[in-house]
Coordinates of C-alpha atoms in Angstrom, one line a residue:
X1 CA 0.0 0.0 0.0
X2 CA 1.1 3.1 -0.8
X3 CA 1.8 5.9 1.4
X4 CA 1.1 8.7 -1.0
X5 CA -2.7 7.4 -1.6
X6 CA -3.7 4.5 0.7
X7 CA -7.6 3.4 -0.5
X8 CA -10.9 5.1 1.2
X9 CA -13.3 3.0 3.5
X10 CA -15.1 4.3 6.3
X11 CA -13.6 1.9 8.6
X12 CA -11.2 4.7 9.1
X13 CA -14.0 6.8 11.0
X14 CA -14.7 4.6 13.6
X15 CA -11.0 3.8 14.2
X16 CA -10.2 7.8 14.8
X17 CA -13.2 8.2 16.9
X18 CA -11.9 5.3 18.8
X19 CA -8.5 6.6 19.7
X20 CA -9.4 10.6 19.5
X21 CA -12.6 9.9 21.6
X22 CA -12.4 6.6 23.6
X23 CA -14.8 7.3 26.5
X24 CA -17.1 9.2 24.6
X25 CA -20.6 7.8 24.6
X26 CA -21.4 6.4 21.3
X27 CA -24.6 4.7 21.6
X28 CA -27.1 4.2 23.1
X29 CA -29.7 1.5 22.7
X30 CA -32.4 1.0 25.5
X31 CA -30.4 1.0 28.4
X32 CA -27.3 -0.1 26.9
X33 CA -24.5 2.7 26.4
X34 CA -21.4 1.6 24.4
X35 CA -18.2 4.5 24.3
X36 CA -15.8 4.7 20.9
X37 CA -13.7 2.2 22.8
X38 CA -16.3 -0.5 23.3
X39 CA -18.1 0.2 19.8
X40 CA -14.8 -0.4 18.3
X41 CA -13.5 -3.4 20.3
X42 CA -17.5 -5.0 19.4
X43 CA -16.7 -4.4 15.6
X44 CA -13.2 -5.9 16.1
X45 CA -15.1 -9.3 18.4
X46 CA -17.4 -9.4 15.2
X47 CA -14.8 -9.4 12.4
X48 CA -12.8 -11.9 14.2
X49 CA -16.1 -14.2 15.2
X50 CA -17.0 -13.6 11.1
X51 CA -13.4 -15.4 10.2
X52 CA -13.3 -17.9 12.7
X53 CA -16.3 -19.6 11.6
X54 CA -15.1 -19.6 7.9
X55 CA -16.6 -16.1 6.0
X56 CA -13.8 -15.3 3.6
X57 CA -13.3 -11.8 2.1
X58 CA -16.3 -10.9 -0.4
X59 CA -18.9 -13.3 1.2
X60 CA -21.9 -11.8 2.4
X61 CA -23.5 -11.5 5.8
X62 CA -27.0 -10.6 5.8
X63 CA -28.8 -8.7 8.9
X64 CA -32.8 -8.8 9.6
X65 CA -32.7 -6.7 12.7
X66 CA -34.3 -3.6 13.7
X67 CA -32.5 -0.2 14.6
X68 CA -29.9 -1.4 17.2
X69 CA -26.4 -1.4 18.1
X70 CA -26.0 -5.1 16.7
X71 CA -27.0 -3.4 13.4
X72 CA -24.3 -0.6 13.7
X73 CA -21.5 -2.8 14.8
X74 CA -22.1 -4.6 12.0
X75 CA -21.4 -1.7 10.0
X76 CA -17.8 -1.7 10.6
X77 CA -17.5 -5.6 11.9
X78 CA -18.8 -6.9 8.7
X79 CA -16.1 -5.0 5.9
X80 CA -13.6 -5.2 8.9
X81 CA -13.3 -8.9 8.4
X82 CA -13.4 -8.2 4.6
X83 CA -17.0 -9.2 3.6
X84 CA -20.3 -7.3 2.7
X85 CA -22.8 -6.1 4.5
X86 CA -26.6 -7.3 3.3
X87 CA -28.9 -5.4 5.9
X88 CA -32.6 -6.6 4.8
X89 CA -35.3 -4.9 4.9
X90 CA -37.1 -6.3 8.4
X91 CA -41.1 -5.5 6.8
X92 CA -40.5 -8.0 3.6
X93 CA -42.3 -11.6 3.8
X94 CA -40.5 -15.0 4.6
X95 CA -39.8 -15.9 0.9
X96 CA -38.8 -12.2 0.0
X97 CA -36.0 -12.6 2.9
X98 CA -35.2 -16.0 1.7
X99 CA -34.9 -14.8 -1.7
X100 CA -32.0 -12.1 -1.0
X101 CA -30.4 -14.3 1.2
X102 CA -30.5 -16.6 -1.8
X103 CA -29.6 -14.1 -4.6
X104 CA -26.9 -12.6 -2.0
X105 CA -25.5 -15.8 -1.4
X106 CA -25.4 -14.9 2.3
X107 CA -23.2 -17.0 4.8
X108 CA -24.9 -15.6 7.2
X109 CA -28.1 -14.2 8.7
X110 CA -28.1 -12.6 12.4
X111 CA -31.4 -11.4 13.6
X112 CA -34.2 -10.0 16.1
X113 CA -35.9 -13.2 17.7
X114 CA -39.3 -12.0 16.4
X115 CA -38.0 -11.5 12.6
X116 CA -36.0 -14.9 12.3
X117 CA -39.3 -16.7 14.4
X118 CA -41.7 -16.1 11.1
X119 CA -38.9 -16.9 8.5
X120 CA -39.4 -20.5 6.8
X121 CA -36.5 -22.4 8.2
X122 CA -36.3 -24.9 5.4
X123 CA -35.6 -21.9 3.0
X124 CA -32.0 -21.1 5.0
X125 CA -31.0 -24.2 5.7
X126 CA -27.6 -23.8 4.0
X127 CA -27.2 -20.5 6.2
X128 CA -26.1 -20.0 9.9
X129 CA -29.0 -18.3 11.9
X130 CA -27.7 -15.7 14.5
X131 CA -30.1 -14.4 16.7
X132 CA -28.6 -10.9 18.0
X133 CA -30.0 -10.0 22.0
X134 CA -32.9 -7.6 22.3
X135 CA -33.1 -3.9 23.8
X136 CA -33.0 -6.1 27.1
X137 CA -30.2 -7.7 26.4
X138 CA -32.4 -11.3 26.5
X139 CA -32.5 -14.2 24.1
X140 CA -35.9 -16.6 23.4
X141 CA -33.5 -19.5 21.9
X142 CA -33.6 -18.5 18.3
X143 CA -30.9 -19.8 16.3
X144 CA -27.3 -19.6 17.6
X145 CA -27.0 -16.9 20.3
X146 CA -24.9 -13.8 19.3
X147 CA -22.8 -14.0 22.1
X148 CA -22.0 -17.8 21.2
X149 CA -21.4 -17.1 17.7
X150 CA -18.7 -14.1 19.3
X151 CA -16.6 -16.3 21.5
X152 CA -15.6 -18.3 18.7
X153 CA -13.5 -15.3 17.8
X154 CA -10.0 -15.1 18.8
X155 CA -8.4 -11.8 20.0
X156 CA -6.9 -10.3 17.2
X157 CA -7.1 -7.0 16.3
X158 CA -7.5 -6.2 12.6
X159 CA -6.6 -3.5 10.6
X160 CA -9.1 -0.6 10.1
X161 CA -8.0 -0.5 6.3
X162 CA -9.0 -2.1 3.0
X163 CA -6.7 -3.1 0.1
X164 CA -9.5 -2.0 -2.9
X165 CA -11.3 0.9 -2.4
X166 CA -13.7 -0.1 -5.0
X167 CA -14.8 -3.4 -3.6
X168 CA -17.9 -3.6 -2.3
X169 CA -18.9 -2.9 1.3
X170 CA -22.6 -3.5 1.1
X171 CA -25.4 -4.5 -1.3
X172 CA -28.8 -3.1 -0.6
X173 CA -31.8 -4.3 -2.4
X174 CA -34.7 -1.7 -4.0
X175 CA -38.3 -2.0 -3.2
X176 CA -39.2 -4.4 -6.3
X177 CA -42.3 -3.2 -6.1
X178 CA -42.7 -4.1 -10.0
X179 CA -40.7 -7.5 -9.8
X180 CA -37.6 -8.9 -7.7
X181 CA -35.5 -6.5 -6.0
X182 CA -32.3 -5.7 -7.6
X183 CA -28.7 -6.1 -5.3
X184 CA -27.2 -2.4 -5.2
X185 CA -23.7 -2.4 -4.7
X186 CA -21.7 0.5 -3.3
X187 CA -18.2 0.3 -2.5
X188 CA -16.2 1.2 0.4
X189 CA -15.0 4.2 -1.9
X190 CA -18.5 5.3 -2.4
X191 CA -19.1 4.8 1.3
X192 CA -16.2 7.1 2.5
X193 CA -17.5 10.3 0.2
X194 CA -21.5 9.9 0.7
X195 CA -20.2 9.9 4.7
X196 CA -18.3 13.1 4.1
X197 CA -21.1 14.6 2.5
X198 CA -23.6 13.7 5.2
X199 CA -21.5 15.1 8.0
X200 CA -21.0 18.5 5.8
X201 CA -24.9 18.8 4.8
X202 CA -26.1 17.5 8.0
X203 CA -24.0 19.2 9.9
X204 CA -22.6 16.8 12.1
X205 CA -20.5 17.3 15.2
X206 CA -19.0 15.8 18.2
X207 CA -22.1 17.3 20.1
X208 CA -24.6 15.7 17.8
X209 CA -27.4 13.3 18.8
X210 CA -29.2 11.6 16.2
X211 CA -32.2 9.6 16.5
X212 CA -32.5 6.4 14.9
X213 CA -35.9 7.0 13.2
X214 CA -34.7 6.2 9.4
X215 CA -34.2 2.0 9.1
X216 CA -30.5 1.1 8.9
X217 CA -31.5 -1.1 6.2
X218 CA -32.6 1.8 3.9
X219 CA -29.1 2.4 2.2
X220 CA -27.3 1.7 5.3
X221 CA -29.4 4.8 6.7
X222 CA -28.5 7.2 4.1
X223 CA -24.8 6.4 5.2
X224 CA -25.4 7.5 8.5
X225 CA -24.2 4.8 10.2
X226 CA -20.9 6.1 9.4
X227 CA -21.4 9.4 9.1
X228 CA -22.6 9.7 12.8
X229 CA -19.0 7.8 13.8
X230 CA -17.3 10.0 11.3
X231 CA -17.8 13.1 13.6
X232 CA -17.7 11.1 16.9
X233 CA -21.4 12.0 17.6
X234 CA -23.8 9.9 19.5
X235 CA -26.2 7.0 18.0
X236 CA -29.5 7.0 19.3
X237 CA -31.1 4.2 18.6
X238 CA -35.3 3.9 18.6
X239 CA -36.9 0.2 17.3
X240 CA -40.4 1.6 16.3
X241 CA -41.1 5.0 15.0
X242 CA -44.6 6.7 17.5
X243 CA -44.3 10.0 18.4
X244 CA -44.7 9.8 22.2
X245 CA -41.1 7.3 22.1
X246 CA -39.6 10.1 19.6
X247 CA -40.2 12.9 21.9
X248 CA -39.3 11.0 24.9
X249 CA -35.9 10.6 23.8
X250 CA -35.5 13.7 21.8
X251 CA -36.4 15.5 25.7
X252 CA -34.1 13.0 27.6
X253 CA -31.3 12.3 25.1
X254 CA -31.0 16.2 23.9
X255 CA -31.3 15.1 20.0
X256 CA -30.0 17.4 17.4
X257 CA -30.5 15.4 14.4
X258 CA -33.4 12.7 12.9
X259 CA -33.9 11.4 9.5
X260 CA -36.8 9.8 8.1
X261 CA -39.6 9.9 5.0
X262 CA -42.4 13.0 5.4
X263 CA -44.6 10.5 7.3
X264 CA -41.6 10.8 10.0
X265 CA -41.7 14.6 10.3
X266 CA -45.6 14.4 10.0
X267 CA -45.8 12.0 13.5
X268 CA -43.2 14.3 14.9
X269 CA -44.8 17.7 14.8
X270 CA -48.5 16.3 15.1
X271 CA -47.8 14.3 18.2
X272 CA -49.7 15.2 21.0
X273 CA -46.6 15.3 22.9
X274 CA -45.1 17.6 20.7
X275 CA -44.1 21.5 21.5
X276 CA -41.4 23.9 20.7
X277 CA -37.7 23.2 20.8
X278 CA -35.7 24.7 23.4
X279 CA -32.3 23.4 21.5
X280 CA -31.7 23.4 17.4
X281 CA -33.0 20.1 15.6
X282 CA -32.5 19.4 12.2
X283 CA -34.8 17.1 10.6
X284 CA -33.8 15.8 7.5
X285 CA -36.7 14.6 5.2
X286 CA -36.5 12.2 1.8
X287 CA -37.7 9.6 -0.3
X288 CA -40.9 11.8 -1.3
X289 CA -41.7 15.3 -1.5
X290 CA -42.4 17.1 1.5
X291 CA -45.5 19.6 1.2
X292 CA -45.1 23.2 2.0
X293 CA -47.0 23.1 5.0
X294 CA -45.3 20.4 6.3
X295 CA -42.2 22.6 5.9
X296 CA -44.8 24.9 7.9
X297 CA -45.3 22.6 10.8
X298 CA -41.7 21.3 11.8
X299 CA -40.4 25.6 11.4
X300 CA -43.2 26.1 13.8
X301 CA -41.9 23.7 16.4
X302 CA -38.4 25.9 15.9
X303 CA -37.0 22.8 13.8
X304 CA -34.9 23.0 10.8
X305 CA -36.7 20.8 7.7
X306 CA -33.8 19.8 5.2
X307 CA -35.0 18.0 2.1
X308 CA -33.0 16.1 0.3
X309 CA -33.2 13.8 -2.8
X310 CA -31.6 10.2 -4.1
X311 CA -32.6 6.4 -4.4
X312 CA -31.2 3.2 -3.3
X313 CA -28.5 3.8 -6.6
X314 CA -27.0 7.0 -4.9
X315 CA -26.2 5.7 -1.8
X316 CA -29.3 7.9 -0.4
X317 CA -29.3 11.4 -0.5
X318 CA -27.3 12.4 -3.9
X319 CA -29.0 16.1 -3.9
X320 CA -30.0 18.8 -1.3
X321 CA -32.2 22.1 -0.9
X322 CA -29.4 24.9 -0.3
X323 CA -31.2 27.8 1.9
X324 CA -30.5 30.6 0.8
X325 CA -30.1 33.7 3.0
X326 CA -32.6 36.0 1.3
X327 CA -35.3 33.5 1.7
X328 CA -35.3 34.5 5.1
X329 CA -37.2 37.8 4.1
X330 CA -39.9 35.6 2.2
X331 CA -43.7 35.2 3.5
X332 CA -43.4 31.7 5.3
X333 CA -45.6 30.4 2.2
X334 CA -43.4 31.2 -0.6
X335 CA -40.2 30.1 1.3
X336 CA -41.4 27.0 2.4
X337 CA -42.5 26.4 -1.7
X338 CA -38.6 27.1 -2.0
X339 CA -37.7 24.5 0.6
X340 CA -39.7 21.9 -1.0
X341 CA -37.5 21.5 -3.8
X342 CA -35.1 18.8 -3.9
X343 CA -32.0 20.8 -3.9
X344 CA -28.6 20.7 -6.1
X345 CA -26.0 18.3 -6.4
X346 CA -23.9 17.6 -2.5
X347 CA -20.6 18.5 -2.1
X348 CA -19.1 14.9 -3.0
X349 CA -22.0 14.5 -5.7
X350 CA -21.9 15.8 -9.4
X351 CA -24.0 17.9 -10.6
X352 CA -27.6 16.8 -11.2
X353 CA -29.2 17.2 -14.7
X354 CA -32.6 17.2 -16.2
X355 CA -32.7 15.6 -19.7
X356 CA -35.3 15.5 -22.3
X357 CA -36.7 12.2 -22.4
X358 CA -35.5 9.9 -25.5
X359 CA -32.5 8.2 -27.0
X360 CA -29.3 9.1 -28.7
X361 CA -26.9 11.8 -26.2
X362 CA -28.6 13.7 -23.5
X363 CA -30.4 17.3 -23.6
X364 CA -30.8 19.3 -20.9
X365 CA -34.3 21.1 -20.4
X366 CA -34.4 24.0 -20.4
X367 CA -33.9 25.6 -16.7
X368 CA -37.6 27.6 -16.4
X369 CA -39.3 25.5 -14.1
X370 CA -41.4 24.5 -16.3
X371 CA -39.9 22.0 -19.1
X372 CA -39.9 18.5 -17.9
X373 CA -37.4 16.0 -18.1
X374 CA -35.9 12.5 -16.6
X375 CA -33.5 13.3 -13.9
X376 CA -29.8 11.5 -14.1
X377 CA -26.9 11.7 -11.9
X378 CA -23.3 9.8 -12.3
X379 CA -20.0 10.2 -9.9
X380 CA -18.5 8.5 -7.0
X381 CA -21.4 8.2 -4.7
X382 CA -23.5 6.0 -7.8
X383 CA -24.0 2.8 -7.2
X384 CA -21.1 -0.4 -8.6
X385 CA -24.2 -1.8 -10.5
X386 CA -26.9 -4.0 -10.2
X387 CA -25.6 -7.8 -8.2
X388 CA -25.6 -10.2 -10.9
X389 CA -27.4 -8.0 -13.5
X390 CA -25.5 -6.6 -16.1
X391 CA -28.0 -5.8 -18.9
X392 CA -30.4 -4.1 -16.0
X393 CA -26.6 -2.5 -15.2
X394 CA -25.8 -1.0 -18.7
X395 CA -29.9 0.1 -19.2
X396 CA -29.4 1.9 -15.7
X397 CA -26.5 3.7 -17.0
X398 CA -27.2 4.6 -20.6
X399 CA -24.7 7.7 -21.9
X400 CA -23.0 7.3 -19.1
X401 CA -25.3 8.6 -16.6
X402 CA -27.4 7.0 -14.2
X403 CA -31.1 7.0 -15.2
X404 CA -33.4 7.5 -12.2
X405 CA -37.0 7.0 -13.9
X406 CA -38.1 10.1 -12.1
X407 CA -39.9 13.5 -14.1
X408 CA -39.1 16.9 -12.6
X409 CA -37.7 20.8 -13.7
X410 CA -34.5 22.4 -13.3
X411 CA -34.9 26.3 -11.7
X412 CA -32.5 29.0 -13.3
X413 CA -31.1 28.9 -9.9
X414 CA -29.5 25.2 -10.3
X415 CA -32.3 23.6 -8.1
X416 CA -34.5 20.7 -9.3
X417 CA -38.3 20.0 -8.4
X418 CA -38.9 16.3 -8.5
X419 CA -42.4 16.3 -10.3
X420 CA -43.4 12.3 -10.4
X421 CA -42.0 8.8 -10.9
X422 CA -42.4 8.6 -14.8
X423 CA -44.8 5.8 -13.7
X424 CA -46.5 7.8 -12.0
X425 CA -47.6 10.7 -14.4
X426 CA -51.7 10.9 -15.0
X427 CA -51.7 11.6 -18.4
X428 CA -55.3 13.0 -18.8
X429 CA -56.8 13.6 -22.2
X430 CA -53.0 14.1 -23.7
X431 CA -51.9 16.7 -20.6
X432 CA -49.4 15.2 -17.9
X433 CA -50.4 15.5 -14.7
X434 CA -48.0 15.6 -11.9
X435 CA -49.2 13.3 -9.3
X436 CA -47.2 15.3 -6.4
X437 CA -48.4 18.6 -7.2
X438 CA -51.9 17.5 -6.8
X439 CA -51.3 15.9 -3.6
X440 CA -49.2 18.8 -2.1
X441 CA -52.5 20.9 -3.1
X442 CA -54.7 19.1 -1.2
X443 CA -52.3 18.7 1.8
X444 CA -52.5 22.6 2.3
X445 CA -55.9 21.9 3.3
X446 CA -56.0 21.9 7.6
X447 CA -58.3 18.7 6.8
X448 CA -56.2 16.5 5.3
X449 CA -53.6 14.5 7.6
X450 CA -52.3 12.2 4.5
X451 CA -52.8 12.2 1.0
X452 CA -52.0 10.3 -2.1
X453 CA -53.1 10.6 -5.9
X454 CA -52.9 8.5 -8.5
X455 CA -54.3 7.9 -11.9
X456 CA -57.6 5.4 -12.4
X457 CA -59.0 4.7 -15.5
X458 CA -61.6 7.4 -17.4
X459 CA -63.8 6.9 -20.3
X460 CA -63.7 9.9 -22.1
X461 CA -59.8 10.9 -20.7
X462 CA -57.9 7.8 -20.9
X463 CA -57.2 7.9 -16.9
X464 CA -58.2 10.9 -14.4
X465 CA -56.5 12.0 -10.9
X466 CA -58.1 10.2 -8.0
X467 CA -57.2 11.2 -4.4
X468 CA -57.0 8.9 -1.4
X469 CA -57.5 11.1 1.8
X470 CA -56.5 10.4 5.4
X471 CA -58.3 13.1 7.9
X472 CA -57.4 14.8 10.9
X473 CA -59.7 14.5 13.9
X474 CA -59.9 17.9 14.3
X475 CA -61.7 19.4 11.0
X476 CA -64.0 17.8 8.6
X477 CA -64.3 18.2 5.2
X478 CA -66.5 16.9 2.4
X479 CA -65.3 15.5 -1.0
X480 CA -66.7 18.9 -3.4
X481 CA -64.9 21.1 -0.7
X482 CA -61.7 19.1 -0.9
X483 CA -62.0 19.4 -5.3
X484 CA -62.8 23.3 -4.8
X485 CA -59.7 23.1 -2.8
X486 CA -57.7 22.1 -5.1
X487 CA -59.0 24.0 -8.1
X488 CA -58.1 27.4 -6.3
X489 CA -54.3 26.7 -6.0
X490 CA -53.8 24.7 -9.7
X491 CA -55.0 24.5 -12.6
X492 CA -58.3 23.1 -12.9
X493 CA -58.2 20.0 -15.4
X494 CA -55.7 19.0 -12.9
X495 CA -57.8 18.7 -9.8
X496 CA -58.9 14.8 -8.6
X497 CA -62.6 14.1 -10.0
X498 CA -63.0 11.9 -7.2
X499 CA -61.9 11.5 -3.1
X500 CA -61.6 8.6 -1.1
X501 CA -61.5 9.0 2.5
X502 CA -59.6 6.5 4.1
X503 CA -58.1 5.7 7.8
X504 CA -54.5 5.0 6.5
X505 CA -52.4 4.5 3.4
X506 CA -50.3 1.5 2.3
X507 CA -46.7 2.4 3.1
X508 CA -43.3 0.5 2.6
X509 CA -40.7 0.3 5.3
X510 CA -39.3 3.8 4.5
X511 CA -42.7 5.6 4.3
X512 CA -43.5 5.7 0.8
X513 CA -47.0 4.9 -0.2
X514 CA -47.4 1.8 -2.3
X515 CA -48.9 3.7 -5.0
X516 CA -49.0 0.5 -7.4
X517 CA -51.4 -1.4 -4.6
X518 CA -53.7 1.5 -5.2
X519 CA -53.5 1.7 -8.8
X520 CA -53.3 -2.1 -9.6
X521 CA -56.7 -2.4 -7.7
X522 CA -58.2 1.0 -9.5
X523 CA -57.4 -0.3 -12.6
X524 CA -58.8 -4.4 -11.5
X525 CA -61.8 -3.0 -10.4
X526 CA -62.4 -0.8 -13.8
X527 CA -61.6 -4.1 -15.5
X528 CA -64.2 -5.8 -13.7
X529 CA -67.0 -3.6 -14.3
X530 CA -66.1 -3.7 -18.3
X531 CA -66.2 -7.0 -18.4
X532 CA -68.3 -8.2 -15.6

């Protein structure tokens, strides 16, 4: 290894935080507290446990475990001993699971009693089951114990370093909400800059506090994991996202930073326990468009709302909303329509585009705020490519960018709107409708608690805008007043022709709604009555 450029990894945070910061508290986990000495001596136990019972460099261990500090050591334990991290996604069924752990190849799966209890055995027989201790610290007798599977380890202390920076670290898998999850692979390169960028944009310090409420499964939260350790802050781990628990430990634990889809900020600020901050608290906000008056809400508890913009590809967040200083002197309104967009490229990103849709080399639109286009995105925090999928690999990347299926506008200021999954789009009577805009018109109604839209099928229009509507308690509201609603702050061909009132929406693990379970059954239903 060279001296003059020895290869990135993260492992390199939690080694400096380790020897800079030793007793410092690094996290906390029920009433478990583990300092930067103990965090790094249980990633070192791990790595060592990992090759003493036979997981060579480049095998994968998969994790089904909820937001703990088994799932963060094994952020560092895992590419310590030189294999890749496969964190799964703890909502999917018993053959999903089996499925990645299959298409993974995993050696080996450690997990929460409860998770690994409603697996199908038979499924991973050819993998060792780990069952990692609860909040309590207690075991039901699931599988090997963790602390079994540890003492196999022997006492050798590994270094923090890695001999290809471009191997891969960890392989996360996208929804498949349309067919079979594809592997994402970053690398430890990618890793190291999408930490850097994190601790720049979220502003991370050795007095930070963040609260667990984004899964650890959800591209390794955002890069969190590490990014956290990177600036020797404290992990604050929560297992279930309610808002009395979040406001519990933001009070008691003094939290500075959370994470989380718009549903996260929503249970925040409309908790009954909630009430203005005494202390600064950023709140950083992805995965779908946050409505103005959410924006609104969170200011109003004296909260910072950051929104940021990526996908499973981009190792998370790729793009954020840069505040600038004159909005400051904006009516709350208009600057929270400003903080609603979806930002630039981050400092260890490239810079995003907008490109007219077809083949041959790409066209930007043009930057009005109007024009729309697909948006793409390339560089060192893009994903390796797909696990075992090169043709899905080289249609992901065509002209050398990364193609991210979503519609939106680039601003003359730099700063892109997403506008819909291309999915996604009503296209009513030949106009595109932007499924986002109509549902962040009819969240500005004090009415509406939740809201989704989608397209369902029309006679006379080819498909029309259909809303699904979750109330608050407080207000009622009626379906025309809803539609009036909407047709005084958009256009009116654009307003929903019907609205469904419903007690909840159909949400994946990270909070977005499962807009296809909607639409599938909008469209079965229309089938029906054709043909019926």
């Amino acid at each position: 290894m060279s001296g003059l450029n020895t290869p990135l990894t993260p492992l390199r945070f939690l080694e400096r935080a380790a020897e800079v910061y030793p007793s410092s508290i690094a996290i906390v986990d029920g009433d478990r507290r583990l300092t930067y000495t103990e965090f790094a001596s249980a990633a070192q136990r791990l790595a060592n446990a990992l090759i003493a019972h036979g997981v060579r460099r480049g095998e994968r261990v998969a994790y089904l475990a909820s937001n703990s500090a088994e799932l963060l050591i094994a952020h560092f334990g895992v590419p310590l001993a030189g294999a890749v991290l496969v964190a799964v996604n703890t909502r999917l069924s018993s053959e999903e699971v089996a499925w990645i752990c299959a298409h993974s190849q995993a050696r080996v799966l450690f997990g929460d009693a409860d998770l690994l209890q409603g697996l199908d055995t038979s499924s991973l027989s050819a993998l060792s089951t780990i069952e990692v201790p609860s909040q309590t610290g207690e075991y039901v007798g699931i599988g090997t114990s963790y602390e079994d599977f540890l003492a196999a380890g022997t006492g050798e202390e590994l270094p923090w370093e890695v001999g290809d920076e471009n191997s891969t670290i960890s392989i996360n898998y996208t929804s498949g909400t349309t067919g079979r999850p594809k592997g994402v692979m970053y690398t430890h390169r990618g890793a190291y800059l999408r930490t850097l960028g994190e601790v720049v944009h979220q502003g991370f310090g050795r007095s930070s506090r963040y609260l667990w409420t984004l899964p650890m499964f959800h591209c390794n939260g955002w890069c969190s994991t590490w990014a956290v350790t990177a600036a020797a802050g404290r992990h604050v781990c929560v297992r279930a996202v309610r808002g009395s628990e979040m406001w519990q430990l933001v009070d008691e634990e003094g939290i500075t930073h959370l994470s989380g889809a718009p549903i996260v900020a929503t249970t925040l600020a409309t908790a009954p326990e909630a009430h203005p901050l005494d202390r600064p608290l950023t709140v950083v906000t992805g995965g779908a468009p946050p409505s103005p008056s959410l924006i609104e809400k969170i200011s109003a508890l004296g909260a910072d709302l950051v929104q940021v913009y990526g996908l499973t590809e981009t190792y998370g967040p790729y793009a954020s909303c840069e505040v600038q200083e004159e909005w400051s002197r904006l009516p709350a309104a208009e600057r929270a329509a400003l903080q609603a967009r979806q930002g630039v490229g981050m400092l260890t990103s490239d810079r995003v585009r907008v490109v007219r849709q077809g083949t041959g080399p790409l066209e930007d639109v043009t930057a009005d705020g109007i024009e729309m286009g697909e948006i793409v995105m390339r560089g060192n925090t893009v994903m390796k490519g797909y696990l075992d999928d090169p043709v899905a690999t080289e249609e992901a990347f065509a002209a050398g960018w990364f193609h991210s299926g979503d519609l939106g506008v680039m601003y003359p200021d730099g700063h892109i709107r997403l506008l819909d999954r291309a999915k996604d789009v009503v296209i009513s009577g030949g106009e595109n409708i932007s499924t986002i805009e109509v549902e962040q018109a009819l969240d500005s109604h004090p009415a509406v608690a939740d809201v989704v839209v989608i397209g369902v099928p029309d006679d006379k229009w080819g498909e029309r805008p259909k809303a699904f509507v979750v109330l608050t308690a407080r207000i009622t509201v009626t379906e025309e007043e809803l539609i009036a609603h909407v047709k005084g702050k958009i256009a009116s061909y654009k307003a929903p022709r019907s609205v469904e009132f419903v007690d909840a929406l159909p949400r994946t693990s990270t909070g977005k709604v499962r807009k296809n379970e909607l639409r599938d059954a909008e469209w079965a239903s229309s089938a029906l009555r054709i043909n019926g």
